[in-house]
mmCIF file of C-alpha atoms in Angstrom:
data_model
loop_
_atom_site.group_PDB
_atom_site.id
_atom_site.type_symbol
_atom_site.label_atom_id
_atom_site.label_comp_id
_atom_site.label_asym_id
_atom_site.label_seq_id
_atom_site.Cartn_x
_atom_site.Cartn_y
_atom_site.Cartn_z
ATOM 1 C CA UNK A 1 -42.628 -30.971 17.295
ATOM 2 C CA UNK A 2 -41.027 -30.789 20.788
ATOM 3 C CA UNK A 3 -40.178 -26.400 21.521
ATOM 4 C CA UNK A 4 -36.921 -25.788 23.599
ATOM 5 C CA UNK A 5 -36.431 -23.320 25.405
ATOM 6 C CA UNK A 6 -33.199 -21.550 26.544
ATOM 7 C CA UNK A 7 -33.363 -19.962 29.925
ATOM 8 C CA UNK A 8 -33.395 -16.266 29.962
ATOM 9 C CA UNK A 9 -30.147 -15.568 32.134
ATOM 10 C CA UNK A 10 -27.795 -18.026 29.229
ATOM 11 C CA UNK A 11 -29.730 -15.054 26.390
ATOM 12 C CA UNK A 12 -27.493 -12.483 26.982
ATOM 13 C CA UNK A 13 -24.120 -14.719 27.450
ATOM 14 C CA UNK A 14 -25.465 -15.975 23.741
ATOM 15 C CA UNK A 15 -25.513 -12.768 22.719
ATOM 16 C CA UNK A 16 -22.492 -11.558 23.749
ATOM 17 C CA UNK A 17 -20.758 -14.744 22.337
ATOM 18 C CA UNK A 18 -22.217 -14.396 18.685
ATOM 19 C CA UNK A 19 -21.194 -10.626 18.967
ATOM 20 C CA UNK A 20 -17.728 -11.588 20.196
ATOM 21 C CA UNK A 21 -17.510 -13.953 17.067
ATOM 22 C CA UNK A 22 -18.938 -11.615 14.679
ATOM 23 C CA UNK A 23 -16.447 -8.878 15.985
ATOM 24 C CA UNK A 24 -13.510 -11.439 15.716
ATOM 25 C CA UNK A 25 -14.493 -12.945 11.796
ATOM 26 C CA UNK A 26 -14.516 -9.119 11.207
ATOM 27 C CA UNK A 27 -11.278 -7.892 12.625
ATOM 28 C CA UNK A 28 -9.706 -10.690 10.579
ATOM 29 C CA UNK A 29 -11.068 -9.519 7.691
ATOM 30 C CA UNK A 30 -9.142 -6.821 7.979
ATOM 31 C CA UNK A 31 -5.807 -7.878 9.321
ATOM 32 C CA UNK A 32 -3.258 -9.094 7.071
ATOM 33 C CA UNK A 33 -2.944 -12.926 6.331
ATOM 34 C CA UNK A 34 -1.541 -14.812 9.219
ATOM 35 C CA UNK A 35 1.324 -15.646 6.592
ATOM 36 C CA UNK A 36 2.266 -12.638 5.564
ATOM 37 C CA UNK A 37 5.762 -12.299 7.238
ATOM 38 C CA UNK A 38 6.302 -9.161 9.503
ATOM 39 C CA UNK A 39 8.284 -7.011 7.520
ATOM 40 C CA UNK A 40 5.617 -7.190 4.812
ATOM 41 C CA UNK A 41 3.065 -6.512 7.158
ATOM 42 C CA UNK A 42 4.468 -3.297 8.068
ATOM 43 C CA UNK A 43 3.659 -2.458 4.230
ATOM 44 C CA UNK A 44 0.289 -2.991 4.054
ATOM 45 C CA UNK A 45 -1.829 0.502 4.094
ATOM 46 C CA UNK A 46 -3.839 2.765 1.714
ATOM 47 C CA UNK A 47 -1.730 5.546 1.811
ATOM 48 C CA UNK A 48 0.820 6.487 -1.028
ATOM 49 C CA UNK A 49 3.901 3.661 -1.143
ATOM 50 C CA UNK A 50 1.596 1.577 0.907
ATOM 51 C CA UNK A 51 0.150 -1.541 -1.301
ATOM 52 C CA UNK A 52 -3.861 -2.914 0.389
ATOM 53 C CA UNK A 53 -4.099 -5.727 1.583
ATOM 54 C CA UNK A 54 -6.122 -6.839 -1.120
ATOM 55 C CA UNK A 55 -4.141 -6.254 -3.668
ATOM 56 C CA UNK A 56 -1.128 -8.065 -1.982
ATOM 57 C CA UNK A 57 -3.163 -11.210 -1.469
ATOM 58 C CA UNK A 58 -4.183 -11.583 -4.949
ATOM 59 C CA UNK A 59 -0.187 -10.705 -6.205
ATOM 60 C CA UNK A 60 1.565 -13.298 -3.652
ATOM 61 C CA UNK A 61 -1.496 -15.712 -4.341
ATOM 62 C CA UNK A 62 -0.609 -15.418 -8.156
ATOM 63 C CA UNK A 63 3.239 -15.554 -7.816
ATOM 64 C CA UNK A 64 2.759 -18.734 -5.546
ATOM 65 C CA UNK A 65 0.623 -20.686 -7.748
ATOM 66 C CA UNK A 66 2.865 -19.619 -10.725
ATOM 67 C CA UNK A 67 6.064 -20.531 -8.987
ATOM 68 C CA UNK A 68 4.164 -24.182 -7.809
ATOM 69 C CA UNK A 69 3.505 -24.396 -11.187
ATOM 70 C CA UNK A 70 6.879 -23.993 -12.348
ATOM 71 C CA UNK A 71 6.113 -21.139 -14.703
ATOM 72 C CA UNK A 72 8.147 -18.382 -12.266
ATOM 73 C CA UNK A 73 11.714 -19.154 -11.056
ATOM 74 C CA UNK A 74 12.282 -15.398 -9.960
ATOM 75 C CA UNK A 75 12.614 -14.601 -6.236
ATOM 76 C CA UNK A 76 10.497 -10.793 -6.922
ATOM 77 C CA UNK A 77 6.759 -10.368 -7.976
ATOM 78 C CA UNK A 78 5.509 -7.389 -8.867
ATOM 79 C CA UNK A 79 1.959 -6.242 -8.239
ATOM 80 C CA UNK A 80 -0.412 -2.804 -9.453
ATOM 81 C CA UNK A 81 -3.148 -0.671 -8.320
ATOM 82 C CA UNK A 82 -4.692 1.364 -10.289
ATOM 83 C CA UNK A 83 -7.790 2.689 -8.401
ATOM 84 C CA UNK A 84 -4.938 5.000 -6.933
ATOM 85 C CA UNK A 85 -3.751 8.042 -8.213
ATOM 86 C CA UNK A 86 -1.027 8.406 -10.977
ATOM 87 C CA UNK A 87 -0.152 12.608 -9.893
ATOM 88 C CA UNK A 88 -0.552 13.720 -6.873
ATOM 89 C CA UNK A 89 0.136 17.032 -7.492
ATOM 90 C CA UNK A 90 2.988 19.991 -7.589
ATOM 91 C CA UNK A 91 5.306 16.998 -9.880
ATOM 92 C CA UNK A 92 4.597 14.270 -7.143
ATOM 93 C CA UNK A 93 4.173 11.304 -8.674
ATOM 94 C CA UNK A 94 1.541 8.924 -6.827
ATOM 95 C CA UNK A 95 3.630 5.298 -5.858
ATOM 96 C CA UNK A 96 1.262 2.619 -6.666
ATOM 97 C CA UNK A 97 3.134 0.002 -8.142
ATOM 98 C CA UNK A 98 4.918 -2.359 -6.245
ATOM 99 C CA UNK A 99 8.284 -4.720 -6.718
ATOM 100 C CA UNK A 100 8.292 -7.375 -3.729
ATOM 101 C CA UNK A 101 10.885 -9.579 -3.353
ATOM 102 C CA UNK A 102 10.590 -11.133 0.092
ATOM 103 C CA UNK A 103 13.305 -13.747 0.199
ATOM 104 C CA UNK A 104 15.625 -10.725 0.648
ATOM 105 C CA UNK A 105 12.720 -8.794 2.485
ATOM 106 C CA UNK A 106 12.498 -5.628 -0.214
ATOM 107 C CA UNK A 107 9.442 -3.697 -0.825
ATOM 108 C CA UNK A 108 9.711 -0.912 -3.234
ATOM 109 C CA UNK A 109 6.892 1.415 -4.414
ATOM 110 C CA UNK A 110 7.336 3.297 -7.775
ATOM 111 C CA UNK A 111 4.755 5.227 -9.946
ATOM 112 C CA UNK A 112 3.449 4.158 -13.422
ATOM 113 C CA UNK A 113 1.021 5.229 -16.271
ATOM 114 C CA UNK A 114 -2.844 3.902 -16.932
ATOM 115 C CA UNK A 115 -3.988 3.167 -19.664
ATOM 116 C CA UNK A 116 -5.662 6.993 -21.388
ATOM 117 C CA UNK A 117 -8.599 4.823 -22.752
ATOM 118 C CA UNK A 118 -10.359 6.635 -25.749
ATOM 119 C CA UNK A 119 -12.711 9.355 -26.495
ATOM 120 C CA UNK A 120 -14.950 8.185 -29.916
ATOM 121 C CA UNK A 121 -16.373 11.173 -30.749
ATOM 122 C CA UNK A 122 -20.563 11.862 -30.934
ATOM 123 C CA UNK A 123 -20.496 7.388 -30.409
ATOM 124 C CA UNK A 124 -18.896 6.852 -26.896
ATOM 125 C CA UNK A 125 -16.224 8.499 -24.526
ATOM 126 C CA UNK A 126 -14.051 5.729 -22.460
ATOM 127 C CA UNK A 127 -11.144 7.882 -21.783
ATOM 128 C CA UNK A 128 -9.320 8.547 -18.555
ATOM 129 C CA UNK A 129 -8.003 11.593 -16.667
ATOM 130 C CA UNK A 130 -3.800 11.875 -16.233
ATOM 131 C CA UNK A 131 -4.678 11.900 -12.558
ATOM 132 C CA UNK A 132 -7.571 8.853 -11.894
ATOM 133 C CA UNK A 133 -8.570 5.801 -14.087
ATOM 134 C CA UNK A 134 -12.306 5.632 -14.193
ATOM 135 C CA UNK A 135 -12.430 3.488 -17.293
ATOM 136 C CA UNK A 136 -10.819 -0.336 -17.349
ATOM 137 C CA UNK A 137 -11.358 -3.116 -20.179
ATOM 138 C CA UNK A 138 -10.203 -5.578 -22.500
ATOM 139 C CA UNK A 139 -10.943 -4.486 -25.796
ATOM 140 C CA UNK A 140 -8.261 -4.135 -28.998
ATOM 141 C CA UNK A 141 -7.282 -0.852 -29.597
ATOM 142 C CA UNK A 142 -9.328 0.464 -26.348
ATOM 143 C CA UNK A 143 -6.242 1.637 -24.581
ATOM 144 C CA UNK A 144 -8.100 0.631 -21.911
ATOM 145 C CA UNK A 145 -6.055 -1.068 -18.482
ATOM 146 C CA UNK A 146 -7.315 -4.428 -18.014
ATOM 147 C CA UNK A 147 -6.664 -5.608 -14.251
ATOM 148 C CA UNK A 148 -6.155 -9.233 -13.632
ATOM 149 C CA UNK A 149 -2.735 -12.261 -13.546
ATOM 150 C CA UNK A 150 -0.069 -11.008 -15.897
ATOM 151 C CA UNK A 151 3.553 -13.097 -16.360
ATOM 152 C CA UNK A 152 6.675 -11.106 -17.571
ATOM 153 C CA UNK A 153 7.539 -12.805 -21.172
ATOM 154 C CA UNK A 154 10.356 -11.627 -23.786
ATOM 155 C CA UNK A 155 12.198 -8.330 -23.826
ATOM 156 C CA UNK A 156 12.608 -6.547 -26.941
ATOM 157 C CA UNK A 157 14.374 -3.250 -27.888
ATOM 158 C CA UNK A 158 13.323 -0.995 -30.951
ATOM 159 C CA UNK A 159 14.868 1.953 -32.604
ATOM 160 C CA UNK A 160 13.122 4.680 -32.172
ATOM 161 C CA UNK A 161 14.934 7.469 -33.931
ATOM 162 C CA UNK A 162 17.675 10.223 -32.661
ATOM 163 C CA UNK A 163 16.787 13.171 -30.310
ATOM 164 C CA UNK A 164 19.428 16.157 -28.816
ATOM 165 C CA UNK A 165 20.523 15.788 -25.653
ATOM 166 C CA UNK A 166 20.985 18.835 -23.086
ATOM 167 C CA UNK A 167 24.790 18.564 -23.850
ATOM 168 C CA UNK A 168 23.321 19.663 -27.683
ATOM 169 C CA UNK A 169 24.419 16.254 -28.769
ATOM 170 C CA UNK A 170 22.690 13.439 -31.084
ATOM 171 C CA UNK A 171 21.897 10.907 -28.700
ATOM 172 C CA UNK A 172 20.128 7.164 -29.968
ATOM 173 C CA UNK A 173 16.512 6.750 -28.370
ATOM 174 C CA UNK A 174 15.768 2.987 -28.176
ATOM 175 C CA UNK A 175 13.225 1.471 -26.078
ATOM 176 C CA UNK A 176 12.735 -1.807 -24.590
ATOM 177 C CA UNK A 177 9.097 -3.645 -24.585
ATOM 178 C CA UNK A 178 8.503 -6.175 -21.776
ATOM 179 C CA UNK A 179 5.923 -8.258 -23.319
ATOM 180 C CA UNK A 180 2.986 -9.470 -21.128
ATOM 181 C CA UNK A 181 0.930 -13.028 -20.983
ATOM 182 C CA UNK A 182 -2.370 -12.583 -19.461
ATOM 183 C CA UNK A 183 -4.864 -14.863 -17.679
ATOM 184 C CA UNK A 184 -9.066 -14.717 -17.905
ATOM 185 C CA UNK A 185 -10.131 -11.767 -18.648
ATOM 186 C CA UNK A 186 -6.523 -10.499 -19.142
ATOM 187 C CA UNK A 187 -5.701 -13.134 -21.435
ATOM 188 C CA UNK A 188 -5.519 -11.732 -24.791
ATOM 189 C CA UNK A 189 -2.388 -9.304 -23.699
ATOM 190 C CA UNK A 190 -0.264 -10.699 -26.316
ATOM 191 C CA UNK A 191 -2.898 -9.634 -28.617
ATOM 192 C CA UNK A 192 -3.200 -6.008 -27.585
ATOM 193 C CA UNK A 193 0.362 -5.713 -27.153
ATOM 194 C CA UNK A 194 0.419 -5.197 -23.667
ATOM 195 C CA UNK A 195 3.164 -5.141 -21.720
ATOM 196 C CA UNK A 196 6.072 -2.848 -20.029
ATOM 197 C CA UNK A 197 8.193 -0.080 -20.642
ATOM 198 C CA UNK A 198 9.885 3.539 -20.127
ATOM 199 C CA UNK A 199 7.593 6.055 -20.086
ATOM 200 C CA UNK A 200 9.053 7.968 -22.718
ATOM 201 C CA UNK A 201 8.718 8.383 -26.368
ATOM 202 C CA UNK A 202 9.889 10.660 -29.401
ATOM 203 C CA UNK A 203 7.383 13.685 -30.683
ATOM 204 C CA UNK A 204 7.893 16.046 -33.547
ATOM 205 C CA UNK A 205 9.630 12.985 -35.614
ATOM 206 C CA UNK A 206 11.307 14.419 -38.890
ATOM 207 C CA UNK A 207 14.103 13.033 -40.920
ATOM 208 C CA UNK A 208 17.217 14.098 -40.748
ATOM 209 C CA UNK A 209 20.748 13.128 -43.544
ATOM 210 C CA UNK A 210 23.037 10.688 -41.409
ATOM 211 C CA UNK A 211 24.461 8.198 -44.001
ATOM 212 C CA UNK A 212 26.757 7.061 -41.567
ATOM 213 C CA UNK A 213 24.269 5.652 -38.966
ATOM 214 C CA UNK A 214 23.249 2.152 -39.074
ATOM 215 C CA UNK A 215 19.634 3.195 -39.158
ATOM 216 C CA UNK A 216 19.902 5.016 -41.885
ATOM 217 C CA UNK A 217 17.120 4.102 -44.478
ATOM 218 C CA UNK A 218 17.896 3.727 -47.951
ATOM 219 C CA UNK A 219 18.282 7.368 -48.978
ATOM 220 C CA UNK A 220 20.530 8.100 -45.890
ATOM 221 C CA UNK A 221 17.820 9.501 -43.716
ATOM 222 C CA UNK A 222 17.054 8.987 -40.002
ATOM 223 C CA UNK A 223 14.112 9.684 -38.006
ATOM 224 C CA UNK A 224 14.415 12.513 -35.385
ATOM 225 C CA UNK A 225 12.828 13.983 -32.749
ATOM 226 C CA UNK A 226 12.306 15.348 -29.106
ATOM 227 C CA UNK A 227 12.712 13.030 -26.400
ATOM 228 C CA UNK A 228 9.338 13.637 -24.317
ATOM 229 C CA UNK A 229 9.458 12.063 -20.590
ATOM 230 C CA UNK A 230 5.487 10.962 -19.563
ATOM 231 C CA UNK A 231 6.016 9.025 -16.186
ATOM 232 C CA UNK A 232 3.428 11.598 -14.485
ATOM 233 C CA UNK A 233 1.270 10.726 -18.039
ATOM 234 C CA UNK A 234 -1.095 7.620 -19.342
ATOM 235 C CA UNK A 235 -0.298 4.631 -21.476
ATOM 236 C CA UNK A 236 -1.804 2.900 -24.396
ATOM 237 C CA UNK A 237 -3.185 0.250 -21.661
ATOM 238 C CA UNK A 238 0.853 -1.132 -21.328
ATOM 239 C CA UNK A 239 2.286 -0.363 -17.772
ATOM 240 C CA UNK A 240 4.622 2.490 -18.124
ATOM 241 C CA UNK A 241 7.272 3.483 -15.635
ATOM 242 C CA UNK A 242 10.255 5.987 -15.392
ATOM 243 C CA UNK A 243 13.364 5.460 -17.296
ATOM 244 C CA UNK A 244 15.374 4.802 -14.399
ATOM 245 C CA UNK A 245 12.508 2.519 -12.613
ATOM 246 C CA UNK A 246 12.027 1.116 -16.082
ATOM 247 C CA UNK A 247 16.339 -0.219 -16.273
ATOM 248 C CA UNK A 248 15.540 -1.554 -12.897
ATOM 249 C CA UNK A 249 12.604 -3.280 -13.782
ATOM 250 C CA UNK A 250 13.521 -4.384 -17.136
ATOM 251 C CA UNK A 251 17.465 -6.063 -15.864
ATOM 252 C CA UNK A 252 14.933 -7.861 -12.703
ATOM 253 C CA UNK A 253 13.254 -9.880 -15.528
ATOM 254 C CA UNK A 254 14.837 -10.225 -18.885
ATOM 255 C CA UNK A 255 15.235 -14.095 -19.241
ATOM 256 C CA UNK A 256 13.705 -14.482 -16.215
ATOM 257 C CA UNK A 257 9.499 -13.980 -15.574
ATOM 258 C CA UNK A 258 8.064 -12.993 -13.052
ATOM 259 C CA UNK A 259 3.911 -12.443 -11.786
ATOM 260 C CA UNK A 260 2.221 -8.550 -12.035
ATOM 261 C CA UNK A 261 -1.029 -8.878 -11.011
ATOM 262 C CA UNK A 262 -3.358 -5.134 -11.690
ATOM 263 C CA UNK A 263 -6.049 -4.452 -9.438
ATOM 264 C CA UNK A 264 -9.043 -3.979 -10.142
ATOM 265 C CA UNK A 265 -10.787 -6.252 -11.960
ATOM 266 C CA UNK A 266 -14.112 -6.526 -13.611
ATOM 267 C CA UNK A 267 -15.753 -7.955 -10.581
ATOM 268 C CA UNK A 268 -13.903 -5.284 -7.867
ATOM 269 C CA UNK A 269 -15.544 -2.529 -9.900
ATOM 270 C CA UNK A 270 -19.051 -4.302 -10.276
ATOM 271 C CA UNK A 271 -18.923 -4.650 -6.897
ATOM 272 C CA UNK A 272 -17.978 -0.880 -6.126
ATOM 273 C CA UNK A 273 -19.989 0.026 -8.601
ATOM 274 C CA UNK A 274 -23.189 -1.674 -8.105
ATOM 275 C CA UNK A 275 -22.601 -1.336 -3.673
ATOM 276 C CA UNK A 276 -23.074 -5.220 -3.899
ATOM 277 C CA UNK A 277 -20.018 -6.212 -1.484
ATOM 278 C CA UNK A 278 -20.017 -4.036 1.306
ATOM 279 C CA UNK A 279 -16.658 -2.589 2.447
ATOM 280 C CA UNK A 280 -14.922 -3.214 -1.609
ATOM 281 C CA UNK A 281 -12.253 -1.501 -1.762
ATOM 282 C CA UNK A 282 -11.176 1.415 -4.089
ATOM 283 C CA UNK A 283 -9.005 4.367 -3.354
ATOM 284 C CA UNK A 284 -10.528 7.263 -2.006
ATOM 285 C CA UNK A 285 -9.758 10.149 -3.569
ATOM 286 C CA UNK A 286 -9.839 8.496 -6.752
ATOM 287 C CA UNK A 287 -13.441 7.429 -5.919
ATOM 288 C CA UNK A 288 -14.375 10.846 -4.632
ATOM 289 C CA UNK A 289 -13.357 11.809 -8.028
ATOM 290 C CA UNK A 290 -14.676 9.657 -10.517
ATOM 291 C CA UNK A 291 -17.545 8.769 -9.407
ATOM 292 C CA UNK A 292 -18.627 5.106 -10.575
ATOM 293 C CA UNK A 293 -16.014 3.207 -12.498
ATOM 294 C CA UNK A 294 -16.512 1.224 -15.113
ATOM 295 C CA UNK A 295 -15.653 -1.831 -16.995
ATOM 296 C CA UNK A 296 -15.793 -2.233 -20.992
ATOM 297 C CA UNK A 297 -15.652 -6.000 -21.481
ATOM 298 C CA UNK A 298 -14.221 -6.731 -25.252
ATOM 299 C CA UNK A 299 -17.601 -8.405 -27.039
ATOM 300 C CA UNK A 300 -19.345 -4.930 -25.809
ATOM 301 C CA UNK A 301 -16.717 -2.733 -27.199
ATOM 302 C CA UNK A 302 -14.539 -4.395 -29.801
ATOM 303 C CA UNK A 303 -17.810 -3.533 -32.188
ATOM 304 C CA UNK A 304 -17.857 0.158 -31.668
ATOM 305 C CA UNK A 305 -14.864 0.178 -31.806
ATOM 306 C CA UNK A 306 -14.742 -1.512 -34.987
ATOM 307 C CA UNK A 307 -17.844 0.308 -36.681
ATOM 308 C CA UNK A 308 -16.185 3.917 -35.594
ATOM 309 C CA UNK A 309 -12.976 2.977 -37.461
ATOM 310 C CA UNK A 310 -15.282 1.757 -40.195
ATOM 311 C CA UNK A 311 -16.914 5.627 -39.950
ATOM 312 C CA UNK A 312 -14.007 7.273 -39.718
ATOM 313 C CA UNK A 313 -10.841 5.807 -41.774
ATOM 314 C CA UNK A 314 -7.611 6.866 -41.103
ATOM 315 C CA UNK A 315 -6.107 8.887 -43.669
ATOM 316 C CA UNK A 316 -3.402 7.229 -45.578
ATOM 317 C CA UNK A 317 -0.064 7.464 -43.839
ATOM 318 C CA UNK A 318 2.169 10.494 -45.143
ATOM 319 C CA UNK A 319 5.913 10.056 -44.757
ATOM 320 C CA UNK A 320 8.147 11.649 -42.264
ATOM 321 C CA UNK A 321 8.706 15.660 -43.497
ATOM 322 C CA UNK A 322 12.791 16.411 -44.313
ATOM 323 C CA UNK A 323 13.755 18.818 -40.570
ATOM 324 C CA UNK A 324 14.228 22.081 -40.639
ATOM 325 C CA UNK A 325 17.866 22.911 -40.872
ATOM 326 C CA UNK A 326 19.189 24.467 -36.982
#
C-alpha cells in the first residue's frame, strides 16, 4: 500500500475548508427553507405567535403532498405546537396554533387547548397541567394529544341544551365538531373522536319545562345549564379554540378540508427525551417545566386503560335532576 502525504502548509487551508463547510451545513440547518417565501419567513421564531421552523416544514410538507394528491383543494393549512404553552399568565393566552394561507400571504396565530390526559388512580397518572403538556399518545379514552398529519373532514352541530345569557335571557348552546382523519400514528382519530371545536361547554346541566322548544324531550323537558368558556383550559385530546377563533376556523373548512399537522410526535419526544438528536427542539419554558415528556403509544396503554375501567365501573347513569325554580 502506497502512503500519501499532504504537505504541511495545504493542512491548515484543509482545515479551514472542512470548518467553513461544517459551519455552512450548520447555519442551514437553521435557516428557513430556501422556499419558504419572504413574508413567511419573517414568521418563523420561538417566541409566542411565532410558529419553528420545524413545525412549519412538516405542516407545508403535509399540505403539499395532500394538495398533489388531490385530497386538499383549500388555499389555508393549519398547523399546531404543543410543546408551547397554553396560559401564559395574568389571562394571556399562549398563541401556538397557526392558520397559514400563503396564496393571500396571511399568517395568524391563535391559542388552543391540549389534550388534559388522565390521572388512574394508585395504577398510573398521564395527565397534563392547564399550562404545559408533558403527556402525548394515542390511546382510546386517554385524552391524550397525539401529534402527527391530520385532514379537516365533516362538520357537525349538536344540541347541547339552553344556558342564560348576561341579558338574563334563554339563549340555545349548540356546538359544532370538526371531525379529524389522521395518518400513522395519528390514524385512528376517527376512532377517538378527535377533532375541532369551541372551547366551551355546558356545566351544572338540569332540566328545565319548555314544551314549546323543539328539543323538548317527551315530557316537555330541556336540558339546562351554565355556559362555561375553557379557551385558557385542556381538551379531551380534540383541538379546542375560542368561540370566535372557533366561527373562523369552522366557516375556513366546512365542505372544504384542509391539513393540521400537531407537533410533536412520538419520535420528537424520544429524541428530547432520550438527548439522542442533538439540538431537538421543544419549547423552553415548557421543558424547564416538565421535565422529560413522554409518549403513551396505544398497545402500552389501551390495556390499563381497559383493566382500570374493568376495576372501577362506572356507576349507572342517573338522569338529569328537575332545576331549581329562580
Amino acid at each position: 500500500m502506497r502512503l500519501r502525504f499532504v504537505p504541511l502548509g495545504i493542512v491548515p487551508i484543509l482545515s479551514l475548508l472542512v470548518a467553513a463547510i461544517a459551519l455552512t451545513m450548520s447555519a442551514r440547518s437553521f435557516a428557513a427553507p430556501s422556499d419558504v417565501p419572504a413574508w413567511l419567513q419573517a414568521h418563523i421564531g420561538n417566541s409566542d405567535g411565532q410558529i419553528s421552523q420545524i413545525v412549519l416544514e412538516r405542516a407545508r410538507a403535509l399540505y403539499r403532498k395532500k394538495v398533489a394528491q388531490g385530497a386538499v383543494k383549500n388555499p389555508c393549512y393549519f398547523a399546531m405546537d404543543a410543546t408551547r404553552p397554553s396560559d401564559l399568565g395574568d389571562g394571556v393566552l399562549g398563541r401556538r396554533y397557526y392558520v397559514i394561507c400563503e396564496a393571500s400571504q396571511s399568517f395568524r396565530a391563535i391559542s388552543s387547548g391540549h389534550g388534559s390526559g388522565r390521572d388512574l388512580k394508585g395504577v398510573v397518572d398521564f395527565s397534563n397541567s392547564k399550562r404545559c403538556a408533558k403527556n402525548f399518545g394515542n390511546a382510546m379514552d386517554s385524552s391524550l394529544t397525539a401529534g402527527g398529519g391530520y385532514i379537516t373532514r365533516e362538520a357537525k352541530t349538536s344540541f347541547k341544551g339552553y344556558y342564560r345569557t348576561v341579558a338574563k335571557q334563554d339563549a340555545v348552546f349548540q356546538r359544532t365538531f370538526i371531525q379529524f382523519d389522521g395518518e400513522g400514528e395519528a390514524a385512528n382519530a376517527r376512532q377517538r373522536v378527535i377533532g375541532g371545536h369551541a372551547a366551551q361547554v355546558l356545566h351544572g346541566l338540569c332540566l328545565r319545562k319548555n314544551p314549546k322548544s323543539s328539543h323538548a324531550d317527551h315530557d316537555g323537558f330541556v336540558p339546562f345549564g351554565k355556559l362555561v368558556d375553557y379557551a385558557g383550559g385542556r381538551s379531551n385530546g380534540c383541538t379546542s379554540w375560542s368561540p370566535a377563533d372557533a366561527q373562523q376556523i369552522i366557516t375556513m373548512v366546512k365542505d372544504n378540508p384542509t391539513t393540521l399537522y400537531i407537533y410533536p410526535e412520538s419520535r420528537d419526544i424520544a429524541a428530547v427525551a432520550n438527548h439522542s438528536q442533538p439540538g431537538a427542539y421543544w419549547n423552553t419554558s415548557c421543558l424547564k417545566e416538565i421535565g422529560t415528556p413522554k409518549f403513551w403509544p396505544r398497545k402500552t396503554l389501551e390495556p390499563i386503560i381497559a383493566q382500570y375501567r374493568k376495576d372501577h365501573p362506572a356507576p349507572p347513569p342517573q338522569p338529569l335532576p328537575i332545576c331549581e325554580a329562580s
